């Protein structure tokens, strides 16, 4: 990726202001489409439109694919349906689908009508039928396919005829007369095999493949597990319908990582730093409302109604941040481990209870260590001058912290597993939801333990 200096951007801005088309074209001549897309992101809307309109048809299509959604939306708003159709004809079908999905239903139909390449239009329509988070939604229909009945000489001819339509050839796929995937043909075989040899004799049979409805995160795990660069996609009866390449998976992993990070940070929706003020407020407020509700709930719990425990044991207030913060941290740790395990396949949802029991054991050990350290601290530095109050506070904090850590660990592990079963993104569990819940439960435990100890120890002292 090219790093554009401040001087480069300033020079480009000057040429744009002067409407110096030729000089701008010269500056862009040797740039990769991804670099031009990045450059357009650094320009304001009108400047970006000016530069984009100077690109030739093929480069413009490539740049349109590489642009971020907001800037691409700006460009699409200024383009006629005919211009968009012309651009889509220059793209692979899967890239064309990514672009056309940003249009509303009516504009999509109009654009497709203006695509002169009937085969390209058909491929786009077919791909639009698949869920965007499945293998079908990510696959490309451009690939080299040969029949298992061909001789080596016929195979080479077929490969040459198709190669011009495919950007990268990782594998040659072998099908039978019904278009069912039968194997993969290593290109090396075209050199080492006699011309009379049949493709079926030298192909690698029963290749790894995924179905069109396979979730894309499962596809990504296959790529990682088997070190793949391409993977064929078949329909429900095994017919070859497309392929997914490593660049598609890299995009998916990046997008999923961004979504999970935002969810974990308490941000709803797909926004970035370029989003407007109201868009960002709308994305942030839902989780802030949850935090607000949690804070009010904690205030009600701490108030205690007629019996305010903080008035009886003022030293308790010193440890409220400790109880809440520890519960939130422990819950986030536990949920993050489960979310990671679900994402990379190291945690099988069918063996979830085994993990929960393991987490309980870990929580017991962590709770004993942390609560023990707090106990020692309170014995050295009492929270109250009154010995009885100091002892009650010490016991209340120690017992509560022990219980809170165990609850937060188990709850933090359990929530993402439940969300996964409900087909909800478990990354939500690493965000404010778990933190706020653990905060509230932590306060309830703290107040309940303190109240019980006050009644019990006070009674014992009186008797």
GROMACS .gro file of C-alpha atoms in nm:
model
  463
    1UNK     CA    1   0.000   0.000   0.000
    2UNK     CA    2   0.145   0.336  -0.105
    3UNK     CA    3   0.195   0.595   0.167
    4UNK     CA    4   0.081   0.935   0.038
    5UNK     CA    5   0.276   1.228   0.180
    6UNK     CA    6   0.120   1.557   0.280
    7UNK     CA    7   0.299   1.723  -0.012
    8UNK     CA    8   0.154   1.468  -0.255
    9UNK     CA    9  -0.202   1.535  -0.136
   10UNK     CA   10  -0.151   1.912  -0.145
   11UNK     CA   11  -0.012   1.893  -0.500
   12UNK     CA   12  -0.307   1.679  -0.610
   13UNK     CA   13  -0.554   1.922  -0.448
   14UNK     CA   14  -0.392   2.209  -0.636
   15UNK     CA   15  -0.417   2.028  -0.969
   16UNK     CA   16  -0.781   1.942  -0.901
   17UNK     CA   17  -0.859   2.308  -0.821
   18UNK     CA   18  -0.694   2.403  -1.150
   19UNK     CA   19  -0.895   2.133  -1.332
   20UNK     CA   20  -0.567   2.006  -1.475
   21UNK     CA   21  -0.694   1.671  -1.603
   22UNK     CA   22  -0.375   1.555  -1.770
   23UNK     CA   23  -0.148   1.617  -1.471
   24UNK     CA   24  -0.392   1.441  -1.240
   25UNK     CA   25  -0.400   1.142  -1.476
   26UNK     CA   26  -0.019   1.138  -1.476
   27UNK     CA   27  -0.011   1.127  -1.096
   28UNK     CA   28  -0.254   0.834  -1.097
   29UNK     CA   29  -0.101   0.643  -1.389
   30UNK     CA   30   0.120   0.403  -1.193
   31UNK     CA   31  -0.105   0.356  -0.890
   32UNK     CA   32  -0.278   0.033  -0.796
   33UNK     CA   33  -0.660   0.051  -0.775
   34UNK     CA   34  -0.642  -0.002  -0.397
   35UNK     CA   35  -0.405   0.295  -0.368
   36UNK     CA   36  -0.635   0.515  -0.573
   37UNK     CA   37  -0.926   0.407  -0.353
   38UNK     CA   38  -0.729   0.505  -0.044
   39UNK     CA   39  -0.641   0.836  -0.207
   40UNK     CA   40  -1.006   0.912  -0.284
   41UNK     CA   41  -1.083   0.851   0.082
   42UNK     CA   42  -0.841   1.133   0.174
   43UNK     CA   43  -1.012   1.381  -0.060
   44UNK     CA   44  -1.341   1.559  -0.002
   45UNK     CA   45  -1.651   1.441  -0.189
   46UNK     CA   46  -1.626   1.676  -0.490
   47UNK     CA   47  -1.254   1.619  -0.532
   48UNK     CA   48  -1.301   1.243  -0.518
   49UNK     CA   49  -1.572   1.260  -0.785
   50UNK     CA   50  -1.347   1.468  -1.008
   51UNK     CA   51  -1.060   1.220  -0.983
   52UNK     CA   52  -1.284   0.915  -1.027
   53UNK     CA   53  -1.435   1.053  -1.348
   54UNK     CA   54  -1.085   1.077  -1.501
   55UNK     CA   55  -1.026   0.700  -1.472
   56UNK     CA   56  -1.071   0.466  -1.767
   57UNK     CA   57  -1.357   0.217  -1.751
   58UNK     CA   58  -1.151  -0.080  -1.630
   59UNK     CA   59  -0.962   0.116  -1.364
   60UNK     CA   60  -1.281   0.289  -1.248
   61UNK     CA   61  -1.447  -0.048  -1.194
   62UNK     CA   62  -1.149  -0.181  -0.998
   63UNK     CA   63  -1.137   0.132  -0.782
   64UNK     CA   64  -1.512   0.115  -0.716
   65UNK     CA   65  -1.465  -0.234  -0.570
   66UNK     CA   66  -1.182  -0.118  -0.341
   67UNK     CA   67  -1.356   0.192  -0.203
   68UNK     CA   68  -1.500   0.204   0.148
   69UNK     CA   69  -1.880   0.191   0.158
   70UNK     CA   70  -1.935   0.559   0.236
   71UNK     CA   71  -1.721   0.694  -0.047
   72UNK     CA   72  -1.856   0.430  -0.285
   73UNK     CA   73  -2.207   0.540  -0.190
   74UNK     CA   74  -2.114   0.899  -0.279
   75UNK     CA   75  -2.000   0.789  -0.624
   76UNK     CA   76  -2.301   0.565  -0.689
   77UNK     CA   77  -2.537   0.853  -0.609
   78UNK     CA   78  -2.382   1.058  -0.892
   79UNK     CA   79  -2.381   0.775  -1.149
   80UNK     CA   80  -2.665   0.684  -1.379
   81UNK     CA   81  -2.792   0.326  -1.384
   82UNK     CA   82  -2.627   0.287  -1.728
   83UNK     CA   83  -2.287   0.398  -1.591
   84UNK     CA   84  -2.317   0.162  -1.295
   85UNK     CA   85  -2.409  -0.123  -1.530
   86UNK     CA   86  -2.104  -0.048  -1.747
   87UNK     CA   87  -1.882  -0.061  -1.437
   88UNK     CA   88  -2.033  -0.389  -1.320
   89UNK     CA   89  -1.958  -0.550  -1.655
   90UNK     CA   90  -1.587  -0.488  -1.589
   91UNK     CA   91  -1.596  -0.672  -1.253
   92UNK     CA   92  -1.604  -1.031  -1.139
   93UNK     CA   93  -1.959  -1.131  -1.051
   94UNK     CA   94  -1.891  -1.150  -0.676
   95UNK     CA   95  -1.743  -0.798  -0.673
   96UNK     CA   96  -2.036  -0.671  -0.880
   97UNK     CA   97  -2.275  -0.815  -0.622
   98UNK     CA   98  -2.090  -0.635  -0.339
   99UNK     CA   99  -2.144  -0.306  -0.524
  100UNK     CA  100  -2.502  -0.358  -0.637
  101UNK     CA  101  -2.614  -0.462  -0.288
  102UNK     CA  102  -2.563  -0.101  -0.179
  103UNK     CA  103  -2.845   0.009  -0.410
  104UNK     CA  104  -3.213  -0.008  -0.326
  105UNK     CA  105  -3.430  -0.277  -0.486
  106UNK     CA  106  -3.562  -0.058  -0.767
  107UNK     CA  107  -3.217   0.070  -0.867
  108UNK     CA  108  -3.081  -0.285  -0.864
  109UNK     CA  109  -3.341  -0.396  -1.116
  110UNK     CA  110  -3.271  -0.097  -1.338
  111UNK     CA  111  -2.895  -0.156  -1.330
  112UNK     CA  112  -2.931  -0.526  -1.414
  113UNK     CA  113  -3.155  -0.438  -1.710
  114UNK     CA  114  -2.877  -0.221  -1.853
  115UNK     CA  115  -2.605  -0.489  -1.831
  116UNK     CA  116  -2.541  -0.594  -2.191
  117UNK     CA  117  -2.349  -0.908  -2.096
  118UNK     CA  118  -2.636  -1.151  -2.041
  119UNK     CA  119  -2.412  -1.411  -1.876
  120UNK     CA  120  -2.271  -1.153  -1.634
  121UNK     CA  121  -2.623  -1.029  -1.551
  122UNK     CA  122  -2.736  -1.387  -1.491
  123UNK     CA  123  -2.442  -1.455  -1.259
  124UNK     CA  124  -2.519  -1.142  -1.058
  125UNK     CA  125  -2.886  -1.233  -1.024
  126UNK     CA  126  -2.792  -1.585  -0.913
  127UNK     CA  127  -2.547  -1.460  -0.650
  128UNK     CA  128  -2.795  -1.207  -0.512
  129UNK     CA  129  -3.016  -1.498  -0.405
  130UNK     CA  130  -2.762  -1.617  -0.147
  131UNK     CA  131  -2.731  -1.486   0.207
  132UNK     CA  132  -2.434  -1.250   0.220
  133UNK     CA  133  -2.287  -1.432   0.523
  134UNK     CA  134  -2.273  -1.771   0.349
  135UNK     CA  135  -2.035  -1.931   0.102
  136UNK     CA  136  -2.281  -1.853  -0.177
  137UNK     CA  137  -2.272  -1.485  -0.088
  138UNK     CA  138  -1.893  -1.471  -0.109
  139UNK     CA  139  -1.824  -1.701  -0.403
  140UNK     CA  140  -1.724  -1.603  -0.753
  141UNK     CA  141  -1.854  -1.783  -1.061
  142UNK     CA  142  -1.539  -1.714  -1.265
  143UNK     CA  143  -1.326  -2.031  -1.271
  144UNK     CA  144  -1.175  -2.287  -1.507
  145UNK     CA  145  -1.387  -2.602  -1.538
  146UNK     CA  146  -1.321  -2.911  -1.752
  147UNK     CA  147  -1.504  -3.237  -1.808
  148UNK     CA  148  -1.366  -3.559  -1.664
  149UNK     CA  149  -1.406  -3.721  -2.008
  150UNK     CA  150  -1.162  -3.492  -2.189
  151UNK     CA  151  -0.823  -3.604  -2.312
  152UNK     CA  152  -0.519  -3.403  -2.205
  153UNK     CA  153  -0.509  -3.225  -2.541
  154UNK     CA  154  -0.878  -3.133  -2.519
  155UNK     CA  155  -0.831  -3.026  -2.157
  156UNK     CA  156  -0.551  -2.783  -2.245
  157UNK     CA  157  -0.766  -2.632  -2.520
  158UNK     CA  158  -1.061  -2.587  -2.281
  159UNK     CA  159  -0.836  -2.430  -2.020
  160UNK     CA  160  -0.697  -2.180  -2.271
  161UNK     CA  161  -1.047  -2.079  -2.381
  162UNK     CA  162  -1.158  -2.008  -2.024
  163UNK     CA  163  -0.837  -1.861  -1.880
  164UNK     CA  164  -0.895  -1.517  -2.027
  165UNK     CA  165  -1.208  -1.469  -1.817
  166UNK     CA  166  -1.040  -1.558  -1.486
  167UNK     CA  167  -0.806  -1.322  -1.298
  168UNK     CA  168  -0.627  -1.588  -1.093
  169UNK     CA  169  -0.618  -1.961  -1.167
  170UNK     CA  170  -0.545  -2.156  -0.851
  171UNK     CA  171  -0.715  -2.481  -0.948
  172UNK     CA  172  -0.886  -2.639  -1.248
  173UNK     CA  173  -1.210  -2.805  -1.142
  174UNK     CA  174  -1.330  -3.131  -1.293
  175UNK     CA  175  -1.701  -3.207  -1.335
  176UNK     CA  176  -1.910  -3.487  -1.481
  177UNK     CA  177  -2.179  -3.452  -1.746
  178UNK     CA  178  -2.428  -3.330  -1.481
  179UNK     CA  179  -2.188  -3.056  -1.362
  180UNK     CA  180  -2.121  -3.237  -1.033
  181UNK     CA  181  -1.777  -3.170  -0.887
  182UNK     CA  182  -1.560  -3.480  -0.928
  183UNK     CA  183  -1.208  -3.360  -0.863
  184UNK     CA  184  -0.933  -3.102  -0.898
  185UNK     CA  185  -0.691  -3.109  -1.186
  186UNK     CA  186  -0.335  -3.001  -1.100
  187UNK     CA  187  -0.201  -2.775  -1.377
  188UNK     CA  188   0.134  -2.954  -1.351
  189UNK     CA  189  -0.037  -3.262  -1.499
  190UNK     CA  190  -0.074  -3.083  -1.833
  191UNK     CA  191   0.304  -3.101  -1.869
  192UNK     CA  192   0.376  -3.443  -1.723
  193UNK     CA  193   0.084  -3.646  -1.863
  194UNK     CA  194   0.062  -3.798  -2.214
  195UNK     CA  195  -0.178  -3.618  -2.450
  196UNK     CA  196  -0.402  -3.926  -2.477
  197UNK     CA  197  -0.456  -3.947  -2.100
  198UNK     CA  198  -0.806  -3.876  -1.974
  199UNK     CA  199  -0.859  -3.606  -1.713
  200UNK     CA  200  -1.039  -3.858  -1.491
  201UNK     CA  201  -0.720  -4.067  -1.476
  202UNK     CA  202  -0.496  -3.792  -1.338
  203UNK     CA  203  -0.731  -3.569  -1.137
  204UNK     CA  204  -0.735  -3.560  -0.757
  205UNK     CA  205  -1.078  -3.706  -0.670
  206UNK     CA  206  -1.321  -3.604  -0.393
  207UNK     CA  207  -1.181  -3.256  -0.325
  208UNK     CA  208  -1.273  -3.054  -0.019
  209UNK     CA  209  -1.574  -2.835  -0.101
  210UNK     CA  210  -1.839  -2.633   0.080
  211UNK     CA  211  -2.208  -2.589   0.010
  212UNK     CA  212  -2.365  -2.259  -0.083
  213UNK     CA  213  -2.540  -2.228   0.255
  214UNK     CA  214  -2.227  -2.296   0.463
  215UNK     CA  215  -2.170  -2.003   0.706
  216UNK     CA  216  -1.874  -1.798   0.592
  217UNK     CA  217  -1.701  -1.825   0.930
  218UNK     CA  218  -1.691  -2.204   0.885
  219UNK     CA  219  -1.543  -2.153   0.539
  220UNK     CA  220  -1.276  -1.928   0.690
  221UNK     CA  221  -1.187  -2.200   0.940
  222UNK     CA  222  -1.143  -2.449   0.653
  223UNK     CA  223  -0.908  -2.208   0.479
  224UNK     CA  224  -0.701  -2.175   0.796
  225UNK     CA  225  -0.706  -2.545   0.882
  226UNK     CA  226  -0.606  -2.674   0.540
  227UNK     CA  227  -0.391  -2.378   0.424
  228UNK     CA  228  -0.610  -2.320   0.119
  229UNK     CA  229  -0.594  -2.048  -0.146
  230UNK     CA  230  -0.923  -2.146  -0.314
  231UNK     CA  231  -1.220  -2.365  -0.231
  232UNK     CA  232  -1.495  -2.490  -0.464
  233UNK     CA  233  -1.860  -2.425  -0.377
  234UNK     CA  234  -2.133  -2.676  -0.466
  235UNK     CA  235  -2.511  -2.676  -0.444
  236UNK     CA  236  -2.725  -2.921  -0.247
  237UNK     CA  237  -2.675  -3.201  -0.501
  238UNK     CA  238  -2.304  -3.150  -0.553
  239UNK     CA  239  -2.303  -2.939  -0.870
  240UNK     CA  240  -2.015  -2.693  -0.897
  241UNK     CA  241  -2.149  -2.338  -0.882
  242UNK     CA  242  -1.849  -2.127  -0.785
  243UNK     CA  243  -1.532  -2.086  -0.586
  244UNK     CA  244  -1.411  -1.880  -0.293
  245UNK     CA  245  -1.057  -1.742  -0.302
  246UNK     CA  246  -0.823  -1.638  -0.023
  247UNK     CA  247  -0.872  -1.265  -0.090
  248UNK     CA  248  -1.245  -1.306  -0.023
  249UNK     CA  249  -1.168  -1.475   0.309
  250UNK     CA  250  -0.921  -1.207   0.412
  251UNK     CA  251  -1.192  -0.946   0.353
  252UNK     CA  252  -1.439  -1.153   0.555
  253UNK     CA  253  -1.201  -1.199   0.849
  254UNK     CA  254  -1.124  -0.827   0.854
  255UNK     CA  255  -1.492  -0.730   0.841
  256UNK     CA  256  -1.585  -0.982   1.110
  257UNK     CA  257  -1.302  -0.858   1.331
  258UNK     CA  258  -1.424  -0.500   1.293
  259UNK     CA  259  -1.784  -0.598   1.372
  260UNK     CA  260  -1.682  -0.800   1.678
  261UNK     CA  261  -1.461  -0.520   1.808
  262UNK     CA  262  -1.746  -0.270   1.777
  263UNK     CA  263  -1.992  -0.504   1.947
  264UNK     CA  264  -1.744  -0.568   2.227
  265UNK     CA  265  -1.701  -0.192   2.266
  266UNK     CA  266  -2.076  -0.133   2.286
  267UNK     CA  267  -2.127   0.012   1.937
  268UNK     CA  268  -2.429  -0.097   1.733
  269UNK     CA  269  -2.415  -0.073   1.355
  270UNK     CA  270  -2.144  -0.048   1.092
  271UNK     CA  271  -1.980   0.291   1.147
  272UNK     CA  272  -1.627   0.429   1.142
  273UNK     CA  273  -1.453   0.760   1.212
  274UNK     CA  274  -1.587   0.912   0.889
  275UNK     CA  275  -1.950   0.860   0.996
  276UNK     CA  276  -2.156   1.168   1.078
  277UNK     CA  277  -2.231   1.294   1.428
  278UNK     CA  278  -2.591   1.171   1.436
  279UNK     CA  279  -2.494   0.831   1.292
  280UNK     CA  280  -2.234   0.784   1.564
  281UNK     CA  281  -2.472   0.898   1.838
  282UNK     CA  282  -2.736   0.653   1.711
  283UNK     CA  283  -2.481   0.368   1.714
  284UNK     CA  284  -2.351   0.442   2.064
  285UNK     CA  285  -2.664   0.535   2.257
  286UNK     CA  286  -2.827   0.189   2.288
  287UNK     CA  287  -2.545   0.047   2.498
  288UNK     CA  288  -2.512   0.372   2.691
  289UNK     CA  289  -2.880   0.340   2.785
  290UNK     CA  290  -2.805  -0.010   2.914
  291UNK     CA  291  -2.518   0.130   3.119
  292UNK     CA  292  -2.745   0.406   3.248
  293UNK     CA  293  -3.009   0.152   3.350
  294UNK     CA  294  -2.741  -0.054   3.524
  295UNK     CA  295  -2.614   0.251   3.712
  296UNK     CA  296  -2.963   0.341   3.830
  297UNK     CA  297  -3.023  -0.019   3.937
  298UNK     CA  298  -2.701  -0.011   4.139
  299UNK     CA  299  -2.806   0.316   4.303
  300UNK     CA  300  -3.137   0.159   4.407
  301UNK     CA  301  -2.959  -0.147   4.546
  302UNK     CA  302  -2.710   0.067   4.741
  303UNK     CA  303  -2.989   0.287   4.879
  304UNK     CA  304  -3.138  -0.017   5.050
  305UNK     CA  305  -3.475   0.144   5.129
  306UNK     CA  306  -3.536   0.184   5.500
  307UNK     CA  307  -3.212   0.011   5.598
  308UNK     CA  308  -2.913   0.182   5.439
  309UNK     CA  309  -2.618  -0.050   5.494
  310UNK     CA  310  -2.368   0.221   5.399
  311UNK     CA  311  -2.483   0.428   5.696
  312UNK     CA  312  -2.430   0.130   5.927
  313UNK     CA  313  -2.096   0.028   5.770
  314UNK     CA  314  -1.942   0.333   5.599
  315UNK     CA  315  -1.630   0.130   5.518
  316UNK     CA  316  -1.830  -0.078   5.270
  317UNK     CA  317  -1.834   0.214   5.025
  318UNK     CA  318  -1.458   0.189   4.981
  319UNK     CA  319  -1.492  -0.152   4.815
  320UNK     CA  320  -1.785  -0.088   4.581
  321UNK     CA  321  -1.553  -0.008   4.283
  322UNK     CA  322  -1.352  -0.323   4.364
  323UNK     CA  323  -1.658  -0.549   4.360
  324UNK     CA  324  -1.803  -0.399   4.041
  325UNK     CA  325  -1.473  -0.368   3.855
  326UNK     CA  326  -1.353  -0.718   3.938
  327UNK     CA  327  -1.684  -0.873   3.833
  328UNK     CA  328  -1.679  -0.684   3.503
  329UNK     CA  329  -1.318  -0.774   3.427
  330UNK     CA  330  -1.362  -1.142   3.511
  331UNK     CA  331  -1.681  -1.165   3.305
  332UNK     CA  332  -1.518  -0.997   3.005
  333UNK     CA  333  -1.218  -1.231   3.027
  334UNK     CA  334  -1.434  -1.542   3.041
  335UNK     CA  335  -1.666  -1.436   2.759
  336UNK     CA  336  -1.372  -1.327   2.539
  337UNK     CA  337  -1.214  -1.672   2.569
  338UNK     CA  338  -1.540  -1.843   2.474
  339UNK     CA  339  -1.605  -1.604   2.184
  340UNK     CA  340  -1.254  -1.668   2.054
  341UNK     CA  341  -1.300  -2.043   2.089
  342UNK     CA  342  -1.630  -2.033   1.900
  343UNK     CA  343  -1.475  -1.818   1.628
  344UNK     CA  344  -1.168  -2.033   1.563
  345UNK     CA  345  -1.341  -2.368   1.620
  346UNK     CA  346  -1.137  -2.470   1.923
  347UNK     CA  347  -1.457  -2.477   2.134
  348UNK     CA  348  -1.724  -2.719   2.015
  349UNK     CA  349  -2.071  -2.598   2.115
  350UNK     CA  350  -2.167  -2.962   2.176
  351UNK     CA  351  -1.909  -2.983   2.456
  352UNK     CA  352  -2.001  -2.649   2.611
  353UNK     CA  353  -2.079  -2.791   2.956
  354UNK     CA  354  -1.731  -2.938   2.980
  355UNK     CA  355  -1.591  -2.589   2.931
  356UNK     CA  356  -1.832  -2.443   3.188
  357UNK     CA  357  -1.713  -2.692   3.452
  358UNK     CA  358  -1.353  -2.614   3.364
  359UNK     CA  359  -1.426  -2.243   3.395
  360UNK     CA  360  -1.586  -2.304   3.735
  361UNK     CA  361  -1.266  -2.468   3.857
  362UNK     CA  362  -1.056  -2.180   3.726
  363UNK     CA  363  -1.295  -1.933   3.890
  364UNK     CA  364  -1.267  -2.109   4.226
  365UNK     CA  365  -0.888  -2.081   4.219
  366UNK     CA  366  -0.888  -1.718   4.102
  367UNK     CA  367  -1.154  -1.627   4.358
  368UNK     CA  368  -0.960  -1.786   4.643
  369UNK     CA  369  -0.642  -1.597   4.550
  370UNK     CA  370  -0.804  -1.255   4.494
  371UNK     CA  371  -1.036  -1.279   4.795
  372UNK     CA  372  -0.745  -1.399   5.009
  373UNK     CA  373  -0.534  -1.097   4.914
  374UNK     CA  374  -0.823  -0.861   4.995
  375UNK     CA  375  -0.870  -1.037   5.329
  376UNK     CA  376  -0.505  -0.984   5.418
  377UNK     CA  377  -0.526  -0.618   5.315
  378UNK     CA  378  -0.833  -0.561   5.535
  379UNK     CA  379  -0.670  -0.731   5.833
  380UNK     CA  380  -0.368  -0.501   5.800
  381UNK     CA  381  -0.567  -0.188   5.713
  382UNK     CA  382  -0.912  -0.210   5.880
  383UNK     CA  383  -1.192  -0.023   5.702
  384UNK     CA  384  -1.338   0.109   6.030
  385UNK     CA  385  -1.215   0.212   6.375
  386UNK     CA  386  -1.489   0.006   6.536
  387UNK     CA  387  -1.353  -0.354   6.556
  388UNK     CA  388  -1.695  -0.515   6.503
  389UNK     CA  389  -1.774  -0.301   6.199
  390UNK     CA  390  -1.426  -0.360   6.061
  391UNK     CA  391  -1.465  -0.738   6.097
  392UNK     CA  392  -1.809  -0.735   5.932
  393UNK     CA  393  -1.677  -0.526   5.641
  394UNK     CA  394  -1.376  -0.754   5.601
  395UNK     CA  395  -1.591  -1.067   5.589
  396UNK     CA  396  -1.849  -0.903   5.363
  397UNK     CA  397  -1.591  -0.791   5.107
  398UNK     CA  398  -1.402  -1.122   5.113
  399UNK     CA  399  -1.709  -1.345   5.079
  400UNK     CA  400  -1.876  -1.117   4.822
  401UNK     CA  401  -1.564  -1.094   4.607
  402UNK     CA  402  -1.527  -1.472   4.613
  403UNK     CA  403  -1.890  -1.520   4.503
  404UNK     CA  404  -1.879  -1.243   4.243
  405UNK     CA  405  -1.571  -1.386   4.070
  406UNK     CA  406  -1.730  -1.730   4.046
  407UNK     CA  407  -2.059  -1.590   3.917
  408UNK     CA  408  -1.890  -1.358   3.665
  409UNK     CA  409  -1.670  -1.638   3.529
  410UNK     CA  410  -1.957  -1.882   3.479
  411UNK     CA  411  -2.199  -1.616   3.352
  412UNK     CA  412  -1.938  -1.472   3.116
  413UNK     CA  413  -1.878  -1.819   2.969
  414UNK     CA  414  -2.244  -1.913   2.952
  415UNK     CA  415  -2.380  -1.604   2.773
  416UNK     CA  416  -2.183  -1.636   2.444
  417UNK     CA  417  -2.268  -2.008   2.430
  418UNK     CA  418  -2.638  -1.929   2.466
  419UNK     CA  419  -2.613  -1.652   2.205
  420UNK     CA  420  -2.438  -1.891   1.966
  421UNK     CA  421  -2.722  -2.142   2.007
  422UNK     CA  422  -2.973  -1.863   1.938
  423UNK     CA  423  -2.780  -1.767   1.621
  424UNK     CA  424  -2.689  -1.426   1.768
  425UNK     CA  425  -2.335  -1.292   1.733
  426UNK     CA  426  -2.166  -1.400   2.062
  427UNK     CA  427  -1.930  -1.102   2.043
  428UNK     CA  428  -2.208  -0.905   2.213
  429UNK     CA  429  -2.119  -1.098   2.529
  430UNK     CA  430  -1.778  -0.932   2.554
  431UNK     CA  431  -1.935  -0.585   2.559
  432UNK     CA  432  -2.129  -0.376   2.810
  433UNK     CA  433  -2.404  -0.638   2.847
  434UNK     CA  434  -2.189  -0.874   3.055
  435UNK     CA  435  -2.015  -0.589   3.236
  436UNK     CA  436  -2.339  -0.419   3.342
  437UNK     CA  437  -2.504  -0.748   3.444
  438UNK     CA  438  -2.205  -0.848   3.655
  439UNK     CA  439  -2.204  -0.502   3.809
  440UNK     CA  440  -2.566  -0.532   3.919
  441UNK     CA  441  -2.536  -0.891   4.041
  442UNK     CA  442  -2.213  -0.800   4.221
  443UNK     CA  443  -2.389  -0.524   4.414
  444UNK     CA  444  -2.681  -0.754   4.499
  445UNK     CA  445  -2.439  -1.016   4.635
  446UNK     CA  446  -2.241  -0.751   4.825
  447UNK     CA  447  -2.551  -0.602   4.989
  448UNK     CA  448  -2.705  -0.942   5.063
  449UNK     CA  449  -2.389  -1.080   5.225
  450UNK     CA  450  -2.335  -0.760   5.424
  451UNK     CA  451  -2.694  -0.752   5.546
  452UNK     CA  452  -2.679  -1.116   5.654
  453UNK     CA  453  -2.349  -1.067   5.837
  454UNK     CA  454  -2.476  -0.758   6.016
  455UNK     CA  455  -2.779  -0.943   6.148
  456UNK     CA  456  -2.586  -1.259   6.241
  457UNK     CA  457  -2.278  -1.102   6.404
  458UNK     CA  458  -2.477  -0.831   6.580
  459UNK     CA  459  -2.703  -1.097   6.731
  460UNK     CA  460  -2.405  -1.301   6.844
  461UNK     CA  461  -2.243  -1.000   7.012
  462UNK     CA  462  -2.566  -0.906   7.192
  463UNK     CA  463  -2.620  -1.263   7.319
   0.00000   0.00000   0.00000
